[in-house]
């Protein structure tokens, strides 16, 4: 047995450091045997509509590459631009020897029972690579889809942006309209080589009883940039994730933005950590959480290990009606010469702000929506129009019934 | 345009307005003087309908309609517009967004802002980090977008430097149609001022002194201001009663 496998075996029952503990045996490992679908013909209008709200357009048009995994099955995988490689990770591992050296290079296989499960019972995942110098203008669309109720999906994703390359991935994670419960475990390891740029936009639209445990780590080399956008607008049972970005080379940059809505019954424990290990690295974490009855733990952690780094953490929570937002911003400077700051605020909408806008002729609902829209107004480049509409809808629904 | 009869108002259990009677006809601009805490802002906020100001007795009518119980936004839609003395900061909401919504799509924020040299503020969050002068200009720009029939201005010149005061004065004059002959004006105003500087830009028709929640006198606003300067509020209110 390999050392990695052995460590995974030993961690089968290991609880995660954060978030509600799950019994993996409560979920099924019997996913549907979905066929490969080059034209997306197997998707009903309801499924298409559902996937659209997760930013998945089910078309190869306007995408440099596409990847769609339903339960365990790779349903669609295509590359349309030179300099880009999109493959199931199992196929990538057999095609390139070096892929195995990168797998579990950033995330510890024995971190918890979820990482262990991804190693011991892998259901594939995507491999996306932008070759040296390739400027991939259109986004790559990837989708991890739960199509069977109570299924536990275990995926491992690997992204490599080689030297000087540029890539934008839009990952939509969603459930079939008929799926209520399930579990998604997604290990993701991203390597941004020297001078490369990766923009990673992840949209979650899960079922109301679905639990989600992403385990993500990113390494950025000198002069590289990593931009992460995370949107969770719809109800989910629980999400626990704490992606970690390591800025390893001089001048590397990370920007992590998240917009979360905690619906009733929802438990979110979402954070972002950036470790600044090289001079002149910069990091920014921006989190906006809107609680409309649910619970949200918003974590953020900046670690400055060398002088001449600059980092800022902004964590703001808004509670509409009821709900909990618990913000824990952490700044950890290990040497003199670091410049790190944070801004955290949690509160409700001030009545004077609502009345101010009402004095401009907006009724109460319009005023609240305007304030919520402003609160969630984090500029995300390259968002598909359907997602912008989805955000607008979520904002309007959030302000109702106050 | 605006008629107030025997208006009594409380904030919590404290009486702040005690039997106010006031008429502002169409096309006229009236000025409210008074010491700090005398109830001037409370009167404007009550006319606008803010919840904190509880009307215990009396009636406010606007354009012949009883608005005493109307919500704020309905008063705004009828044509009342308020420039706040100290407006709140609204993080994330851009000035351009507010201009767009308060005109209900009737104006293009970029065009309006360009006219009043406010373009660089369009993408700024409402009142966030604004100087005193910028706040007042922002307030007035919102009123221009809203295009009210009657403007209520709470100390429009406070915190404004001389250069900005000219801009502020010019916008207020435009809001009140001061370029028209008095008989042709359709807009009215009720303005709170301590210094009277704004009267250099707005030829006001009538002034009042409000003291301890009561309107104590009325008359030519320049004469009233002169008396206040000369005798102070107490003496002035006695002699003009």
XYZ file of C-alpha atoms in Angstrom:
643
model
C 0.000 0.000 0.000
C 1.344 3.450 -0.901
C 2.151 5.888 1.851
C -0.642 8.233 0.711
C -3.187 5.437 0.725
C -2.056 4.367 4.132
C -2.446 7.865 5.537
C -5.919 8.042 4.001
C -6.870 4.738 5.571
C -5.753 5.999 8.940
C -7.882 9.126 8.543
C -11.136 7.443 7.532
C -12.882 8.551 10.698
C -11.017 11.783 11.338
C -13.262 14.727 12.041
C -12.629 17.986 10.245
C -11.164 20.871 12.188
C -14.254 22.970 11.526
C -17.913 22.488 10.714
C -20.532 19.902 11.518
C -19.294 16.325 11.488
C -20.979 14.006 8.979
C -21.352 10.273 8.968
C -20.308 9.249 5.465
C -22.344 6.079 5.758
C -25.508 8.139 5.724
C -24.938 8.676 2.007
C -25.096 6.340 -0.954
C -22.157 5.560 -3.205
C -24.421 4.300 -5.988
C -24.418 7.025 -8.603
C -26.239 6.875 -11.926
C -24.536 5.311 -14.938
C -24.892 8.388 -17.105
C -23.708 8.143 -20.688
C -21.228 10.414 -22.375
C -23.210 13.176 -24.079
C -21.375 15.231 -26.722
C -24.447 17.373 -27.487
C -25.955 17.688 -24.005
C -29.080 15.911 -25.248
C -29.830 14.043 -22.051
C -30.590 17.203 -20.103
C -34.219 18.151 -19.599
C -35.320 21.808 -19.703
C -35.651 21.719 -15.887
C -32.082 20.500 -15.519
C -30.836 23.093 -17.974
C -32.574 25.813 -16.049
C -31.159 24.528 -12.772
C -27.631 24.377 -14.136
C -27.956 27.832 -15.609
C -28.461 29.237 -12.131
C -25.093 27.754 -11.243
C -23.539 29.496 -14.240
C -23.486 26.376 -16.408
C -24.731 27.081 -19.891
C -24.465 23.559 -21.380
C -22.935 24.727 -24.596
C -19.455 24.519 -26.031
C -19.954 27.914 -27.627
C -18.128 30.767 -25.940
C -16.115 28.355 -23.820
C -12.502 27.416 -24.346
C -13.214 24.058 -22.791
C -15.949 22.223 -20.942
C -16.124 19.463 -18.355
C -19.231 17.958 -16.835
C -19.313 15.168 -14.307
C -22.679 13.817 -13.133
C -22.323 11.695 -9.985
C -19.352 9.498 -10.942
C -19.750 9.691 -14.701
C -17.912 12.013 -17.058
C -20.757 13.184 -19.263
C -18.969 15.817 -21.313
C -15.360 16.878 -21.737
C -14.008 19.007 -24.547
C -11.220 21.402 -25.402
C -11.647 24.003 -28.118
C -8.544 26.118 -27.858
C -4.870 25.317 -28.459
C -2.752 25.604 -25.346
C -5.540 24.254 -23.157
C -5.986 20.746 -21.839
C -9.189 19.578 -20.153
C -9.389 15.952 -19.037
C -10.844 13.759 -16.321
C -8.145 13.612 -13.663
C -7.814 9.818 -13.919
C -7.054 10.129 -17.613
C -4.611 12.991 -17.017
C -2.777 10.873 -14.456
C -2.352 8.068 -16.940
C -1.348 10.454 -19.735
C 1.210 12.540 -17.759
C 3.483 10.958 -15.162
C 4.046 14.295 -13.432
C 0.342 14.647 -12.590
C 0.738 12.086 -9.837
C 3.479 14.227 -8.325
C 1.078 17.155 -8.058
C -1.861 15.222 -6.633
C -1.885 15.639 -2.836
C 0.977 18.063 -3.215
C -0.956 20.932 -1.640
C -3.807 19.334 0.303
C -2.961 16.808 2.997
C -4.635 13.493 2.272
C -4.999 12.900 5.989
C -6.507 16.305 6.753
C -9.840 14.716 7.613
C -12.291 11.986 6.671
C -13.317 13.896 3.535
C -9.845 14.122 2.023
C -9.363 10.479 2.955
C -12.606 9.514 1.201
C -11.516 11.335 -1.945
C -8.374 9.204 -2.029
C -9.923 5.909 -1.036
C -13.046 6.094 -3.214
C -12.359 8.554 -5.997
C -15.096 9.425 -8.496
C -12.802 11.301 -10.842
C -12.731 15.111 -11.147
C -11.270 17.544 -13.623
C -7.777 18.296 -14.796
C -7.360 21.669 -16.486
C -4.053 22.920 -17.745
C -3.086 26.115 -19.570
C 0.206 25.519 -21.324
C 3.150 27.863 -21.008
C 2.293 31.319 -22.319
C -1.239 30.366 -23.444
C -3.761 33.164 -23.043
C -7.075 31.378 -22.787
C -9.466 34.204 -23.542
C -12.796 32.423 -23.092
C -13.641 30.759 -19.796
C -13.449 27.051 -19.207
C -16.737 25.751 -17.889
C -16.654 22.897 -15.439
C -19.588 21.360 -13.677
C -19.805 18.894 -10.822
C -23.342 17.684 -10.739
C -25.253 15.559 -8.233
C -27.883 13.746 -10.219
C -28.858 11.000 -7.796
C -30.498 11.598 -4.447
C -28.412 10.812 -1.345
C -25.309 10.225 -3.461
C -21.902 11.164 -2.055
C -19.688 12.482 -4.823
C -15.917 12.355 -4.255
C -13.839 14.315 -6.729
C -10.271 15.487 -6.979
C -9.525 18.433 -9.248
C -6.173 19.640 -10.471
C -5.480 22.903 -12.275
C -2.086 23.889 -13.635
C -1.498 27.321 -15.103
C 1.950 27.198 -16.569
C 4.450 29.994 -16.824
C 2.954 33.188 -18.255
C -0.385 31.546 -19.075
C -3.800 32.948 -18.240
C -7.001 31.034 -17.545
C -10.527 31.641 -16.195
C -12.501 28.680 -14.908
C -16.183 28.903 -14.051
C -17.172 25.963 -11.914
C -20.828 25.396 -11.307
C -21.784 22.864 -8.673
C -25.415 21.887 -8.621
C -27.956 19.204 -7.942
C -30.628 17.774 -10.186
C -34.009 19.490 -9.500
C -35.245 16.194 -7.995
C -32.246 15.738 -5.707
C -32.806 16.923 -2.164
C -29.976 15.426 -0.173
C -26.430 14.362 -0.863
C -22.792 15.045 -0.159
C -20.132 16.615 -2.304
C -16.484 16.186 -1.390
C -14.180 18.104 -3.696
C -10.429 18.222 -3.290
C -8.922 20.910 -5.494
C -5.265 21.694 -5.988
C -4.262 24.630 -8.155
C -0.745 25.419 -9.280
C -0.110 28.870 -10.735
C 3.382 28.950 -12.153
C 5.603 31.980 -12.596
C 3.757 34.938 -14.114
C 0.590 32.912 -14.648
C -2.927 34.053 -13.839
C -5.830 31.914 -12.722
C -9.299 33.291 -12.156
C -11.509 30.732 -10.510
C -15.205 31.486 -10.182
C -17.179 28.909 -8.258
C -20.955 28.961 -8.003
C -22.850 26.630 -5.727
C -26.505 25.821 -6.240
C -27.124 22.682 -4.227
C -30.250 21.082 -2.819
C -31.607 22.088 0.554
C -30.331 18.964 2.332
C -26.962 18.716 0.610
C -23.690 18.872 2.545
C -20.603 20.230 0.863
C -16.975 19.771 1.877
C -14.529 21.358 -0.560
C -10.841 21.082 0.301
C -8.857 23.553 -1.742
C -5.248 24.683 -1.758
C -3.483 26.949 -4.197
C 0.182 27.647 -4.766
C 1.206 30.780 -6.658
C 4.751 31.290 -7.884
C 6.606 34.542 -8.492
C 4.642 37.157 -10.394
C 1.594 34.923 -10.532
C -1.977 35.936 -9.758
C -4.830 33.966 -8.302
C -8.332 35.437 -8.228
C -11.086 33.462 -6.592
C -14.790 34.326 -6.669
C -17.234 32.225 -4.716
C -20.999 32.640 -4.887
C -23.458 30.763 -2.741
C -26.896 32.257 -3.184
C -29.277 29.334 -2.764
C -30.196 27.078 0.160
C -27.857 24.247 1.122
C -27.693 22.199 4.317
C -24.063 22.797 5.165
C -20.861 24.002 3.591
C -17.526 23.860 5.344
C -14.438 25.011 3.516
C -11.289 26.949 4.242
C -9.258 27.240 1.048
C -5.614 28.149 1.548
C -3.503 30.093 -0.914
C 0.256 30.164 -0.554
C 2.058 33.010 -2.270
C 5.377 31.343 -2.813
C 7.246 33.665 -5.120
C 8.107 37.341 -5.154
C 5.305 39.617 -6.326
C 2.613 36.946 -6.319
C -0.932 38.204 -5.773
C -4.101 36.614 -4.405
C -7.587 38.062 -4.273
C -10.405 36.006 -2.782
C -13.978 37.232 -2.864
C -17.033 35.481 -1.586
C -20.714 36.307 -1.549
C -22.808 34.072 0.647
C -26.472 33.978 1.564
C -27.321 31.900 4.621
C -30.915 30.712 4.220
C -33.015 29.269 7.053
C -31.659 25.918 8.182
C -28.356 26.510 6.462
C -24.988 26.084 8.208
C -22.057 27.775 6.533
C -18.494 27.714 7.761
C -16.561 29.367 5.012
C -13.202 31.016 5.135
C -10.149 31.972 3.183
C -6.508 31.886 4.176
C -3.523 33.392 2.402
C 0.048 32.673 3.429
C 2.422 35.333 2.159
C 5.818 33.671 1.988
C 7.734 35.879 -0.412
C 8.587 39.594 -0.521
C 6.258 41.988 -2.305
C 3.378 39.567 -2.304
C -0.101 40.999 -1.874
C -3.365 39.499 -0.772
C -6.916 40.635 -0.323
C -9.811 38.664 1.082
C -13.283 40.127 0.752
C -16.258 38.319 2.230
C -19.881 39.401 2.222
C -22.391 37.317 4.094
C -26.099 37.897 4.139
C -27.963 35.913 6.778
C -31.675 35.514 6.152
C -32.383 32.936 8.820
C -29.310 30.740 8.549
C -25.980 30.484 10.324
C -22.715 31.624 8.845
C -19.243 31.410 10.241
C -17.029 33.696 8.171
C -13.360 33.036 8.679
C -10.385 34.806 7.247
C -6.724 34.380 7.984
C -3.729 36.238 6.611
C -0.255 35.020 7.485
C 2.724 37.259 6.762
C 6.006 35.369 6.969
C 8.402 37.870 5.410
C 8.778 41.658 5.374
C 7.438 43.839 2.564
C 4.154 42.096 2.121
C 0.770 43.756 2.052
C -2.544 42.129 2.871
C -6.069 43.180 3.704
C -9.058 41.275 4.942
C -12.594 42.638 4.729
C -15.373 40.668 6.270
C -18.861 42.111 6.399
C -22.057 40.457 7.476
C -25.625 41.644 7.224
C -28.468 40.017 9.109
C -31.930 40.416 7.634
C -34.738 39.409 9.960
C -32.871 36.763 11.892
C -29.839 34.563 11.469
C -26.280 34.472 12.723
C -23.089 35.830 11.237
C -19.986 35.021 13.205
C -16.930 36.693 11.716
C -13.448 35.637 12.739
C -10.818 37.673 10.959
C -7.235 36.773 11.848
C -4.019 38.586 11.058
C -0.792 36.794 11.801
C 2.422 38.687 11.197
C 5.537 36.657 11.942
C 8.169 39.344 11.262
C 8.551 43.101 11.341
C 7.823 44.915 8.084
C 4.509 43.290 7.239
C 1.536 45.514 6.426
C -1.688 43.758 7.239
C -5.113 45.119 8.034
C -8.662 43.998 8.426
C -12.145 45.430 8.520
C -14.982 43.415 9.962
C -18.542 44.481 10.542
C -21.706 42.568 11.300
C -25.072 44.163 11.705
C -28.553 44.688 10.467
C -29.735 47.263 7.987
C -30.011 50.571 9.786
C -33.526 51.995 9.797
C -32.120 55.418 8.972
C -30.607 54.045 5.741
C -33.961 52.583 4.711
C -35.792 55.790 5.569
C -33.207 57.852 3.730
C -33.923 55.971 0.523
C -37.659 56.070 1.202
C -37.371 59.849 1.313
C -36.139 59.535 -2.271
C -39.358 57.775 -3.246
C -38.441 54.106 -2.818
C -40.891 51.947 -0.923
C -39.510 49.901 1.947
C -38.902 46.767 -0.116
C -37.116 48.706 -2.856
C -35.005 50.506 -0.268
C -33.958 47.246 1.409
C -33.170 45.653 -1.968
C -31.041 48.640 -2.940
C -29.075 48.397 0.302
C -28.660 44.628 -0.013
C -27.603 44.987 -3.654
C -25.013 47.535 -2.562
C -23.844 45.302 0.264
C -23.308 42.405 -2.118
C -21.817 44.620 -4.776
C -18.475 42.941 -5.244
C -17.169 43.349 -8.741
C -16.748 39.960 -10.362
C -15.362 40.035 -13.840
C -16.618 37.659 -16.512
C -19.779 36.611 -14.709
C -22.217 35.015 -17.182
C -25.393 37.123 -17.662
C -27.562 34.314 -16.280
C -25.631 34.503 -13.014
C -26.113 38.228 -12.756
C -29.851 37.667 -13.163
C -29.691 34.944 -10.530
C -27.976 37.320 -8.131
C -30.596 39.975 -8.724
C -33.354 37.449 -8.063
C -31.687 36.267 -4.856
C -31.352 39.866 -3.662
C -35.008 40.612 -4.323
C -36.103 37.446 -2.540
C -33.841 38.220 0.415
C -35.536 41.543 1.044
C -39.037 40.136 1.004
C -41.049 39.553 4.119
C -39.019 41.768 6.415
C -48.825 74.008 -1.282
C -48.001 72.996 2.303
C -50.391 73.593 5.172
C -49.722 72.651 8.768
C -52.373 73.049 11.437
C -51.830 72.759 15.181
C -49.092 70.170 14.872
C -47.906 68.496 18.041
C -45.066 65.989 17.760
C -43.218 63.712 20.182
C -39.948 61.874 19.979
C -40.415 58.990 22.376
C -42.106 60.775 25.286
C -40.649 64.193 24.682
C -42.658 66.930 23.047
C -40.571 68.506 20.309
C -43.196 70.460 18.365
C -46.001 72.247 20.145
C -48.858 73.498 18.050
C -47.161 74.519 14.809
C -49.230 76.416 12.245
C -47.603 77.125 8.909
C -48.558 77.888 5.293
C -46.145 77.776 2.383
C -47.961 78.811 -0.807
C -47.010 77.646 -4.298
C -43.862 79.345 -5.598
C -42.756 80.735 -2.211
C -39.625 80.045 -0.212
C -39.756 80.283 3.549
C -36.897 80.295 6.040
C -36.763 78.726 9.489
C -34.437 80.222 12.073
C -33.938 78.949 15.567
C -31.421 77.864 18.158
C -29.942 74.374 18.109
C -32.467 71.932 19.523
C -35.433 74.254 18.974
C -37.244 71.720 16.758
C -36.398 72.904 13.217
C -35.062 69.579 11.941
C -37.890 67.790 13.762
C -40.380 69.862 11.802
C -38.800 68.962 8.472
C -38.498 65.279 9.410
C -42.136 65.256 10.527
C -43.285 66.829 7.276
C -41.339 64.106 5.443
C -42.907 61.403 7.630
C -40.045 59.816 9.557
C -41.296 57.190 11.947
C -39.422 58.494 14.966
C -41.464 61.698 14.908
C -44.880 60.802 16.249
C -47.679 63.168 15.407
C -49.857 63.467 18.520
C -52.183 66.075 17.219
C -52.751 68.233 14.155
C -52.667 67.884 10.427
C -50.201 68.232 7.557
C -51.589 68.678 4.091
C -49.670 68.880 0.866
C -51.240 69.953 -2.427
C -54.604 69.774 -0.739
C -54.138 66.190 0.427
C -53.920 65.154 4.065
C -50.522 63.428 4.310
C -50.302 63.206 8.102
C -50.433 59.413 8.070
C -48.794 58.710 4.707
C -45.534 56.719 4.588
C -42.359 58.573 3.643
C -42.087 57.242 0.117
C -45.645 58.262 -0.756
C -44.922 61.804 0.384
C -41.778 61.754 -1.746
C -43.745 60.513 -4.727
C -46.330 63.260 -4.201
C -43.522 65.795 -4.570
C -41.826 66.410 -1.230
C -38.044 66.312 -1.255
C -35.689 66.580 1.711
C -32.023 67.497 1.823
C -30.663 66.011 5.046
C -28.435 67.877 7.415
C -26.497 64.745 8.331
C -27.463 61.961 5.938
C -26.415 58.375 6.700
C -23.591 56.584 4.948
C -24.769 53.630 2.910
C -21.865 51.318 2.185
C -21.848 49.643 -1.201
C -24.636 51.765 -2.678
C -23.259 54.114 -5.305
C -24.366 57.714 -5.828
C -25.164 56.808 -9.443
C -27.529 54.066 -8.233
C -29.383 56.477 -5.964
C -29.663 59.117 -8.681
C -31.089 56.481 -10.988
C -33.642 55.154 -8.526
C -34.766 58.478 -7.123
C -35.498 59.820 -10.596
C -37.245 56.503 -11.308
C -35.235 56.205 -14.497
C -36.069 59.698 -15.735
C -32.506 61.010 -15.718
C -29.116 59.721 -16.824
C -26.855 60.087 -13.755
C -23.772 60.717 -15.887
C -25.403 63.672 -17.647
C -26.710 65.225 -14.429
C -23.388 64.767 -12.637
C -21.427 66.234 -15.542
C -23.588 69.363 -15.437
C -22.699 69.956 -11.785
C -19.094 68.772 -11.827
C -19.905 65.717 -9.757
C -18.830 62.994 -12.178
C -15.995 61.722 -10.007
C -18.480 60.949 -7.226
C -20.834 58.750 -9.225
C -19.003 55.573 -8.287
C -18.491 56.588 -4.687
C -20.546 54.978 -1.925
C -23.310 57.222 -0.620
C -21.763 59.781 1.743
C -18.800 57.515 2.529
C -15.788 59.712 3.188
C -17.527 62.788 1.784
C -16.557 66.254 3.002
C -19.271 68.614 4.261
C -19.528 70.333 0.893
C -19.631 67.046 -1.000
C -22.465 65.793 1.202
C -24.542 68.890 0.477
C -23.888 68.714 -3.252
C -24.763 65.045 -3.254
C -28.012 65.751 -1.416
C -28.989 68.491 -3.824
C -28.100 66.425 -6.863
C -30.426 63.734 -5.560
C -33.165 66.345 -5.224
C -32.570 67.491 -8.797
C -32.972 63.876 -9.905
C -36.092 63.537 -7.774
C -37.508 66.834 -9.069
C -39.801 67.579 -6.091
C -42.529 70.200 -6.044
C -41.468 71.313 -2.604
C -37.961 71.138 -1.182
C -37.158 70.915 2.502
C -33.542 71.915 3.094
C -31.922 71.310 6.452
C -28.959 73.675 6.805
C -27.830 73.411 3.196
C -24.805 75.639 3.765
C -23.418 74.065 6.943
C -19.896 72.720 6.477
C -19.665 74.160 2.973
C -16.704 76.309 1.940
C -17.233 79.541 0.024
C -16.454 78.026 -3.356
C -18.901 75.181 -2.834
C -21.453 77.567 -1.387
C -21.830 79.175 -4.796
C -22.515 75.801 -6.383
C -24.915 74.833 -3.607
C -26.707 78.173 -3.891
C -27.025 77.867 -7.652
C -28.527 74.372 -7.404
C -31.022 75.469 -4.763
C -32.004 78.454 -6.886
C -32.610 76.067 -9.756
C -34.639 73.693 -7.585
C -36.820 76.615 -6.552
C -37.120 78.060 -10.078
C -35.647 81.373 -8.985
C -34.916 82.192 -12.617
C -38.661 82.644 -13.175
C -40.847 85.566 -12.190
C -42.418 84.963 -8.727
C -45.887 84.420 -10.179
C -44.556 81.805 -12.611
C -42.832 79.676 -9.982
C -44.415 76.325 -9.260
C -42.000 75.111 -6.642
C -41.821 75.945 -2.997
C -39.170 75.657 -0.337
C -38.760 75.527 3.412
C -35.150 76.099 4.436
C -33.405 75.874 7.788
C -30.428 78.178 8.152
C -28.301 79.508 10.982
C -26.087 81.856 9.043
C -28.501 83.107 6.416
C -25.760 82.766 3.775
C -28.114 80.824 1.575
C -30.409 83.842 1.330
C -27.793 85.479 -0.912
C -28.729 82.908 -3.532
C -32.381 82.401 -2.728
C -34.651 85.368 -2.410
C -36.858 84.097 0.382
C -40.402 85.343 0.901
C -40.938 84.790 4.589
C -39.044 83.830 7.710
C -39.930 82.322 11.094
C -38.270 81.780 14.425
C -38.829 78.429 16.010
C -38.071 78.255 19.714
C -38.703 75.351 22.056
C -41.039 73.705 19.562
C -43.134 76.790 18.893
C -43.190 79.196 15.968
C -42.796 82.516 17.720
C -42.756 85.042 14.967
C -42.789 85.525 11.232
C -41.839 88.256 8.849
C -39.262 89.378 6.333
C -36.445 86.840 6.677
C -33.671 89.416 6.265
C -35.160 91.581 8.993
C -35.468 88.567 11.273
C -31.873 87.559 10.632
C -30.731 91.113 11.338
C -32.634 91.133 14.627
C -31.240 87.757 15.640
C -27.738 89.022 14.969
C -28.399 92.184 16.920
C -30.487 90.969 19.858
C -30.207 87.205 19.970
C -33.068 84.730 19.735
C -34.768 85.480 23.017
C -35.098 89.207 22.506
C -35.982 88.836 18.877
C -38.793 86.435 19.593
C -40.206 88.745 22.261
C -40.246 91.865 20.125
C -41.695 90.169 17.044
C -44.314 88.085 18.775
